[in-house]
Amino acid sequence: MSFNSTPSHPTPSSHRRPEPLQLSLLQGFPPAAKPAGGPPLAPVRPVARVLIESPLPHLDRPFDYRVPAELDEDAQPGVRVRVKFSGQELGGYILDRLDESDAGQPLVPLHKVVSPVAVLTPALQELAGRVAARYSGTVSDVLRVAIPPRVVKVEKELAGAEPPPEPSSAGPSPAGADSSFSGESWTRYRNGAAFLRHLTSGGSPRAALSAMQGFGPDGWPHVIAQAVAAVRQSGRGAAVVVPDYRDLDRVQAALEDILPAEDVARLTADDGQTPRYRNYLRVLKGSAGVAVGTRSAAYAPVHNLGLVVCWDDGDDLHVEQRAPYAHTREVLLLRAEQEGAACLLAGHARSTEVQRLVDAGWAMPVDAERTVLRRTVSRVLNTADSFEQERDPLARLARLPGAAWRTAKDALERGPVLVQVARAGYAPSLACETCREPARCPSCQGPLAIAGSAAVPQCRWCSTPAPAWRCVHCQGTRLRRGAAGVLRTAEELGRAFPGKAVVTSSGQNVKATVPDSCALVVATVGAEPVAPGGYAAALLLDGDSLLRRENLRAGEDAVRRWFNAAALVRPATEGGIVVITADDTAAVGALLRWDPAGYAQRELALRAELQLPPAVRVAAVTGGSTAVGHFTASATALLAAEGVTLRVAGPAPLLQTAHLQSAVPESVDVRTLLFIPYAQAATVTRVLRAAKAAAAAKRTEDPVQLRLDGLDVL
């Protein structure tokens, strides 16, 4: 298998003779020494095709090696190996065994087989190639995320275990769901019962679920668990991916309520290397038919995969932080297409990417009727609407308007009250008392903040204290708080509601659950704990701050965070109420009507009109101004030769370096954006991948970072 990437140099292990143009790029690389002899070769298929573990784009292709007879038994496709490459010893994976090589040169023998366990399956190999192609990355980088590091003692533990029986494709798996499980939660949604029946009968439907509740027996973890149980009844496996460990704990518990615990494998790096590798091997050997975890679980080698699930795909935790920066949703979509599996994209809100799939007919919407919504979700009140403004003209100026205070006071007699705030810390931003200009650090120009009521102002970037700060604009020395963080909010609420407990959840102190006692729970966005019986009320503060963020997705992200918090509140029939203090906008209207799909559809239509993501794809090229200019010019020239012309924006200085007055223009990082129509995406990503490989092989200038579909670039 070849990935058609530019080779680095004509080593004896190369399985393809470099072209003349490629040879011109390889000057300066010493060739590997040609072996004069060696140990006897394997009698059958003596050539191993190896993918080397290397971050260099121009090495992203297979190389051929000889298989010594002593390694013949262990050197099977999918195992880890060590090989000699250009004077170095590198790790890699055997992709295939061949009868002969077409390299036309003597081959270097394999150095050793690290482990006889074939951790790289053919399906995973193909998926890694697809993900690398979509994101113009390298297969090696994808496999680094997909396959956990080796733990020797785990392999020894599982070496003597008997292999599990192969599940039948015609009936339920021996480790599958109990046939008595009920999918009652799905009957509350339009198309829900049909989706579940299709899964149970062995079909592969694709759905976008707008979940209503975030707690209780009908909460989203149980809805997902019922879908997984349905696919297990058909004798197939499932992969479920969630953003963080709190969601993972809840989904795992819901799955184990329906399925046998040994049928569920938990995959997350937070658990450590040993548990992660043990569960990976359990899935690989077929001992577990369901893989549930964070990002890496999207690649779990589930046998006979029948369903992939992504919860809350709008969460930026789904984006891999290392190259090629793949999004879990896109990985699962590629995998569902490759393996013919069903796909469930679920969330309280709906991302514009999922809405695009619904509009295209790729996925069917699964949501609730209005009559069901009114019985199930909480009542939503906006303190900025005309009715509330007439009752309280100063409501717009107050951080906690009178209606919000009264709601919290009444709800505290019935249960916990959730207070959502936008920022962590005490006073995360400061300004000059005189001229209102933002307070900046004298050393690095970063923003100043206060960690407590008696703390000294400190830089949020370099942590330098600024006890004698002076404004550079008006020479003022007094500071005022520009925004209140979660700690300051908790302090103020403690005074406003004396005698009531105040619990905070933010930063390094995120709580997964809180009891149903009457207390104020102050949490930053995304850190809201779950109350088993639901919150009596929720106050959504700082909504205008969320909407004013300089980001294309500010409104979409704010709506997602509001719905996630509101879904934790009891139904309106039980007195549940949500108060939002943001100005009356389309985003607030979506929450008032409980219509996340309508907002996503409106937002997608606006993006399509302006040709912005996700109506188009976007590639961000970041680095030094010279390197970015050369890379962009090279890529656009190659695209022009293939008849492709793209809309280009930039180069522009990055925001975090634009404030540096003394920086040399050539030393400031810049970014260029390439907007890519979907019809041309395959050609563009292939050309960008080749241009990056060619630039890396030349080594003539600083490297550039290439990211596709980044959430923070616009």
mmCIF file of N, CA, C and O in Angstrom, residues 175-235:
data_model
loop_
_atom_site.group_PDB
_atom_site.id
_atom_site.type_symbol
_atom_site.label_atom_id
_atom_site.label_comp_id
_atom_site.label_asym_id
_atom_site.label_seq_id
_atom_site.Cartn_x
_atom_site.Cartn_y
_atom_site.Cartn_z
ATOM 1 N N ALA A 175 -22.238 -11.650 24.176
ATOM 2 C CA ALA A 175 -22.025 -10.639 25.210
ATOM 3 C C ALA A 175 -22.907 -9.427 24.972
ATOM 4 O O ALA A 175 -22.670 -8.365 25.477
ATOM 5 N N GLY A 176 -23.922 -9.587 24.185
ATOM 6 C CA GLY A 176 -24.745 -8.438 23.794
ATOM 7 C C GLY A 176 -25.806 -8.100 24.811
ATOM 8 O O GLY A 176 -25.828 -8.551 25.941
ATOM 9 N N ALA A 177 -26.741 -7.277 24.358
ATOM 10 C CA ALA A 177 -27.756 -6.758 25.257
ATOM 11 C C ALA A 177 -28.775 -7.819 25.612
ATOM 12 O O ALA A 177 -29.042 -8.745 24.865
ATOM 13 N N ASP A 178 -29.358 -7.638 26.771
ATOM 14 C CA ASP A 178 -30.482 -8.473 27.173
ATOM 15 C C ASP A 178 -31.667 -8.132 26.275
ATOM 16 O O ASP A 178 -32.013 -6.982 26.073
ATOM 17 N N SER A 179 -32.313 -9.167 25.755
ATOM 18 C CA SER A 179 -33.414 -8.941 24.822
ATOM 19 C C SER A 179 -34.603 -8.258 25.482
ATOM 20 O O SER A 179 -35.513 -7.801 24.801
ATOM 21 N N SER A 180 -34.588 -8.147 26.816
ATOM 22 C CA SER A 180 -35.706 -7.515 27.499
ATOM 23 C C SER A 180 -35.539 -6.008 27.650
ATOM 24 O O SER A 180 -36.386 -5.362 28.244
ATOM 25 N N PHE A 181 -34.447 -5.430 27.139
ATOM 26 C CA PHE A 181 -34.238 -3.990 27.326
ATOM 27 C C PHE A 181 -35.321 -3.214 26.590
ATOM 28 O O PHE A 181 -35.880 -3.637 25.586
ATOM 29 N N SER A 182 -35.642 -2.018 27.123
ATOM 30 C CA SER A 182 -36.694 -1.187 26.539
ATOM 31 C C SER A 182 -36.084 0.069 25.938
ATOM 32 O O SER A 182 -35.181 0.657 26.514
ATOM 33 N N GLY A 183 -36.581 0.460 24.770
ATOM 34 C CA GLY A 183 -36.153 1.701 24.141
ATOM 35 C C GLY A 183 -37.190 2.781 24.309
ATOM 36 O O GLY A 183 -37.423 3.574 23.388
ATOM 37 N N GLU A 184 -37.796 2.833 25.496
ATOM 38 C CA GLU A 184 -38.915 3.748 25.729
ATOM 39 C C GLU A 184 -38.511 5.202 25.541
ATOM 40 O O GLU A 184 -39.309 6.021 25.069
ATOM 41 N N SER A 185 -37.287 5.554 25.916
ATOM 42 C CA SER A 185 -36.862 6.952 25.801
ATOM 43 C C SER A 185 -36.914 7.435 24.361
ATOM 44 O O SER A 185 -37.163 8.624 24.105
ATOM 45 N N TRP A 186 -36.685 6.535 23.407
ATOM 46 C CA TRP A 186 -36.677 6.931 22.003
ATOM 47 C C TRP A 186 -38.077 7.184 21.458
ATOM 48 O O TRP A 186 -38.236 7.884 20.448
ATOM 49 N N THR A 187 -39.095 6.650 22.092
ATOM 50 C CA THR A 187 -40.454 6.845 21.590
ATOM 51 C C THR A 187 -40.930 8.276 21.777
ATOM 52 O O THR A 187 -41.944 8.668 21.182
ATOM 53 N N ARG A 188 -40.250 9.060 22.582
ATOM 54 C CA ARG A 188 -40.647 10.453 22.799
ATOM 55 C C ARG A 188 -40.167 11.364 21.669
ATOM 56 O O ARG A 188 -40.487 12.545 21.667
ATOM 57 N N TYR A 189 -39.378 10.829 20.746
ATOM 58 C CA TYR A 189 -38.808 11.630 19.668
ATOM 59 C C TYR A 189 -39.415 11.214 18.325
ATOM 60 O O TYR A 189 -39.657 10.025 18.084
ATOM 61 N N ARG A 190 -39.625 12.186 17.462
ATOM 62 C CA ARG A 190 -40.020 11.880 16.080
ATOM 63 C C ARG A 190 -38.898 11.111 15.407
ATOM 64 O O ARG A 190 -37.729 11.496 15.504
ATOM 65 N N ASN A 191 -39.228 10.053 14.727
ATOM 66 C CA ASN A 191 -38.287 9.155 14.036
ATOM 67 C C ASN A 191 -37.447 8.330 15.003
ATOM 68 O O ASN A 191 -36.612 7.534 14.563
ATOM 69 N N GLY A 192 -37.667 8.499 16.323
ATOM 70 C CA GLY A 192 -36.856 7.771 17.290
ATOM 71 C C GLY A 192 -37.103 6.276 17.274
ATOM 72 O O GLY A 192 -36.166 5.470 17.229
ATOM 73 N N ALA A 193 -38.363 5.871 17.321
ATOM 74 C CA ALA A 193 -38.686 4.442 17.330
ATOM 75 C C ALA A 193 -38.242 3.774 16.034
ATOM 76 O O ALA A 193 -37.724 2.641 16.046
ATOM 77 N N ALA A 194 -38.395 4.461 14.907
ATOM 78 C CA ALA A 194 -37.968 3.892 13.625
ATOM 79 C C ALA A 194 -36.457 3.724 13.584
ATOM 80 O O ALA A 194 -35.943 2.723 13.069
ATOM 81 N N PHE A 195 -35.731 4.683 14.144
ATOM 82 C CA PHE A 195 -34.271 4.581 14.181
ATOM 83 C C PHE A 195 -33.848 3.353 14.993
ATOM 84 O O PHE A 195 -32.959 2.592 14.585
ATOM 85 N N LEU A 196 -34.487 3.150 16.130
ATOM 86 C CA LEU A 196 -34.131 2.019 16.985
ATOM 87 C C LEU A 196 -34.469 0.693 16.313
ATOM 88 O O LEU A 196 -33.684 -0.270 16.392
ATOM 89 N N ARG A 197 -35.620 0.614 15.667
ATOM 90 C CA ARG A 197 -35.986 -0.629 14.972
ATOM 91 C C ARG A 197 -35.002 -0.932 13.849
ATOM 92 O O ARG A 197 -34.632 -2.098 13.629
ATOM 93 N N HIS A 198 -34.583 0.093 13.151
ATOM 94 C CA HIS A 198 -33.633 -0.099 12.060
ATOM 95 C C HIS A 198 -32.312 -0.650 12.590
ATOM 96 O O HIS A 198 -31.703 -1.550 11.993
ATOM 97 N N LEU A 199 -31.863 -0.126 13.728
ATOM 98 C CA LEU A 199 -30.633 -0.639 14.335
ATOM 99 C C LEU A 199 -30.785 -2.096 14.743
ATOM 100 O O LEU A 199 -29.900 -2.929 14.486
ATOM 101 N N THR A 200 -31.891 -2.425 15.384
ATOM 102 C CA THR A 200 -32.098 -3.790 15.881
ATOM 103 C C THR A 200 -32.152 -4.803 14.747
ATOM 104 O O THR A 200 -31.700 -5.946 14.889
ATOM 105 N N SER A 201 -32.682 -4.383 13.600
ATOM 106 C CA SER A 201 -32.816 -5.304 12.472
ATOM 107 C C SER A 201 -31.545 -5.419 11.643
ATOM 108 O O SER A 201 -31.537 -6.125 10.630
ATOM 109 N N GLY A 202 -30.466 -4.732 12.063
ATOM 110 C CA GLY A 202 -29.203 -4.832 11.344
ATOM 111 C C GLY A 202 -28.961 -3.733 10.333
ATOM 112 O O GLY A 202 -28.001 -3.800 9.568
ATOM 113 N N GLY A 203 -29.815 -2.714 10.308
ATOM 114 C CA GLY A 203 -29.649 -1.612 9.370
ATOM 115 C C GLY A 203 -28.603 -0.619 9.828
ATOM 116 O O GLY A 203 -28.040 -0.718 10.927
ATOM 117 N N SER A 204 -28.351 0.367 8.980
ATOM 118 C CA SER A 204 -27.335 1.389 9.273
ATOM 119 C C SER A 204 -27.916 2.783 9.050
ATOM 120 O O SER A 204 -27.514 3.505 8.127
ATOM 121 N N PRO A 205 -28.877 3.192 9.878
ATOM 122 C CA PRO A 205 -29.454 4.533 9.727
ATOM 123 C C PRO A 205 -28.490 5.602 10.225
ATOM 124 O O PRO A 205 -27.546 5.326 10.970
ATOM 125 N N ARG A 206 -28.741 6.839 9.818
ATOM 126 C CA ARG A 206 -27.905 7.966 10.246
ATOM 127 C C ARG A 206 -28.833 9.052 10.770
ATOM 128 O O ARG A 206 -29.770 9.459 10.084
ATOM 129 N N ALA A 207 -28.585 9.521 11.990
ATOM 130 C CA ALA A 207 -29.533 10.417 12.647
ATOM 131 C C ALA A 207 -28.812 11.533 13.377
ATOM 132 O O ALA A 207 -27.674 11.379 13.831
ATOM 133 N N ALA A 208 -29.513 12.680 13.499
ATOM 134 C CA ALA A 208 -29.075 13.819 14.306
ATOM 135 C C ALA A 208 -30.100 13.992 15.416
ATOM 136 O O ALA A 208 -31.233 14.405 15.164
ATOM 137 N N LEU A 209 -29.708 13.659 16.640
ATOM 138 C CA LEU A 209 -30.619 13.656 17.779
ATOM 139 C C LEU A 209 -30.517 14.964 18.553
ATOM 140 O O LEU A 209 -29.420 15.368 18.943
ATOM 141 N N SER A 210 -31.654 15.612 18.790
ATOM 142 C CA SER A 210 -31.725 16.781 19.670
ATOM 143 C C SER A 210 -32.283 16.304 21.009
ATOM 144 O O SER A 210 -33.507 16.208 21.194
ATOM 145 N N ALA A 211 -31.391 15.974 21.931
ATOM 146 C CA ALA A 211 -31.800 15.406 23.218
ATOM 147 C C ALA A 211 -32.435 16.481 24.094
ATOM 148 O O ALA A 211 -32.016 17.642 24.085
ATOM 149 N N MET A 212 -33.429 16.073 24.886
ATOM 150 C CA MET A 212 -34.153 17.042 25.715
ATOM 151 C C MET A 212 -33.568 17.149 27.110
ATOM 152 O O MET A 212 -33.283 18.252 27.573
ATOM 153 N N GLN A 213 -33.401 16.043 27.798
ATOM 154 C CA GLN A 213 -33.005 16.093 29.203
ATOM 155 C C GLN A 213 -31.562 15.644 29.390
ATOM 156 O O GLN A 213 -31.059 14.794 28.656
ATOM 157 N N GLY A 214 -30.923 16.249 30.410
ATOM 158 C CA GLY A 214 -29.548 15.890 30.723
ATOM 159 C C GLY A 214 -29.408 15.154 32.024
ATOM 160 O O GLY A 214 -28.289 14.963 32.500
ATOM 161 N N PHE A 215 -30.509 14.731 32.643
ATOM 162 C CA PHE A 215 -30.452 14.026 33.922
ATOM 163 C C PHE A 215 -31.602 13.035 33.979
ATOM 164 O O PHE A 215 -32.509 13.060 33.143
ATOM 165 N N GLY A 216 -31.565 12.165 34.981
ATOM 166 C CA GLY A 216 -32.673 11.244 35.211
ATOM 167 C C GLY A 216 -32.668 10.053 34.275
ATOM 168 O O GLY A 216 -31.795 9.905 33.404
ATOM 169 N N PRO A 217 -33.666 9.191 34.401
ATOM 170 C CA PRO A 217 -33.727 7.961 33.598
ATOM 171 C C PRO A 217 -33.958 8.213 32.119
ATOM 172 O O PRO A 217 -33.721 7.316 31.306
ATOM 173 N N ASP A 218 -34.435 9.383 31.750
ATOM 174 C CA ASP A 218 -34.614 9.722 30.339
ATOM 175 C C ASP A 218 -33.533 10.674 29.838
ATOM 176 O O ASP A 218 -33.676 11.266 28.769
ATOM 177 N N GLY A 219 -32.469 10.834 30.607
ATOM 178 C CA GLY A 219 -31.374 11.702 30.195
ATOM 179 C C GLY A 219 -30.620 11.131 29.009
ATOM 180 O O GLY A 219 -30.723 9.946 28.678
ATOM 181 N N TRP A 220 -29.833 11.973 28.386
ATOM 182 C CA TRP A 220 -29.155 11.556 27.153
ATOM 183 C C TRP A 220 -28.239 10.346 27.324
ATOM 184 O O TRP A 220 -28.118 9.562 26.365
ATOM 185 N N PRO A 221 -27.561 10.123 28.475
ATOM 186 C CA PRO A 221 -26.732 8.901 28.563
ATOM 187 C C PRO A 221 -27.551 7.629 28.377
ATOM 188 O O PRO A 221 -27.093 6.664 27.731
ATOM 189 N N HIS A 222 -28.766 7.605 28.912
ATOM 190 C CA HIS A 222 -29.604 6.413 28.777
ATOM 191 C C HIS A 222 -30.159 6.283 27.362
ATOM 192 O O HIS A 222 -30.350 5.163 26.862
ATOM 193 N N VAL A 223 -30.413 7.413 26.704
ATOM 194 C CA VAL A 223 -30.865 7.358 25.318
ATOM 195 C C VAL A 223 -29.783 6.741 24.434
ATOM 196 O O VAL A 223 -30.055 5.876 23.587
ATOM 197 N N ILE A 224 -28.544 7.167 24.629
ATOM 198 C CA ILE A 224 -27.433 6.595 23.852
ATOM 199 C C ILE A 224 -27.247 5.121 24.192
ATOM 200 O O ILE A 224 -27.020 4.283 23.303
ATOM 201 N N ALA A 225 -27.352 4.782 25.479
ATOM 202 C CA ALA A 225 -27.175 3.379 25.884
ATOM 203 C C ALA A 225 -28.215 2.483 25.226
ATOM 204 O O ALA A 225 -27.916 1.343 24.837
ATOM 205 N N GLN A 226 -29.437 2.966 25.089
ATOM 206 C CA GLN A 226 -30.473 2.155 24.446
ATOM 207 C C GLN A 226 -30.177 1.941 22.963
ATOM 208 O O GLN A 226 -30.455 0.869 22.416
ATOM 209 N N ALA A 227 -29.613 2.944 22.301
ATOM 210 C CA ALA A 227 -29.228 2.768 20.898
ATOM 211 C C ALA A 227 -28.110 1.742 20.771
ATOM 212 O O ALA A 227 -28.110 0.899 19.859
ATOM 213 N N VAL A 228 -27.141 1.782 21.688
ATOM 214 C CA VAL A 228 -26.043 0.809 21.664
ATOM 215 C C VAL A 228 -26.578 -0.596 21.936
ATOM 216 O O VAL A 228 -26.168 -1.572 21.286
ATOM 217 N N ALA A 229 -27.503 -0.727 22.890
ATOM 218 C CA ALA A 229 -28.078 -2.044 23.180
ATOM 219 C C ALA A 229 -28.818 -2.592 21.970
ATOM 220 O O ALA A 229 -28.782 -3.806 21.702
ATOM 221 N N ALA A 230 -29.470 -1.706 21.214
ATOM 222 C CA ALA A 230 -30.184 -2.157 20.014
ATOM 223 C C ALA A 230 -29.218 -2.715 18.981
ATOM 224 O O ALA A 230 -29.485 -3.753 18.361
ATOM 225 N N VAL A 231 -28.100 -2.042 18.792
ATOM 226 C CA VAL A 231 -27.149 -2.530 17.790
ATOM 227 C C VAL A 231 -26.443 -3.794 18.279
ATOM 228 O O VAL A 231 -26.060 -4.655 17.479
ATOM 229 N N ARG A 232 -26.287 -3.948 19.586
ATOM 230 C CA ARG A 232 -25.705 -5.186 20.113
ATOM 231 C C ARG A 232 -26.663 -6.357 19.907
ATOM 232 O O ARG A 232 -26.229 -7.497 19.722
ATOM 233 N N GLN A 233 -27.960 -6.097 19.950
ATOM 234 C CA GLN A 233 -28.928 -7.166 19.689
ATOM 235 C C GLN A 233 -28.802 -7.684 18.262
ATOM 236 O O GLN A 233 -29.131 -8.841 17.989
ATOM 237 N N SER A 234 -28.343 -6.839 17.369
ATOM 238 C CA SER A 234 -28.174 -7.281 15.986
ATOM 239 C C SER A 234 -26.843 -7.992 15.775
ATOM 240 O O SER A 234 -26.513 -8.363 14.642
ATOM 241 N N GLY A 235 -26.058 -8.184 16.852
ATOM 242 C CA GLY A 235 -24.792 -8.891 16.741
ATOM 243 C C GLY A 235 -23.636 -8.023 16.292
ATOM 244 O O GLY A 235 -22.601 -8.546 15.885
#
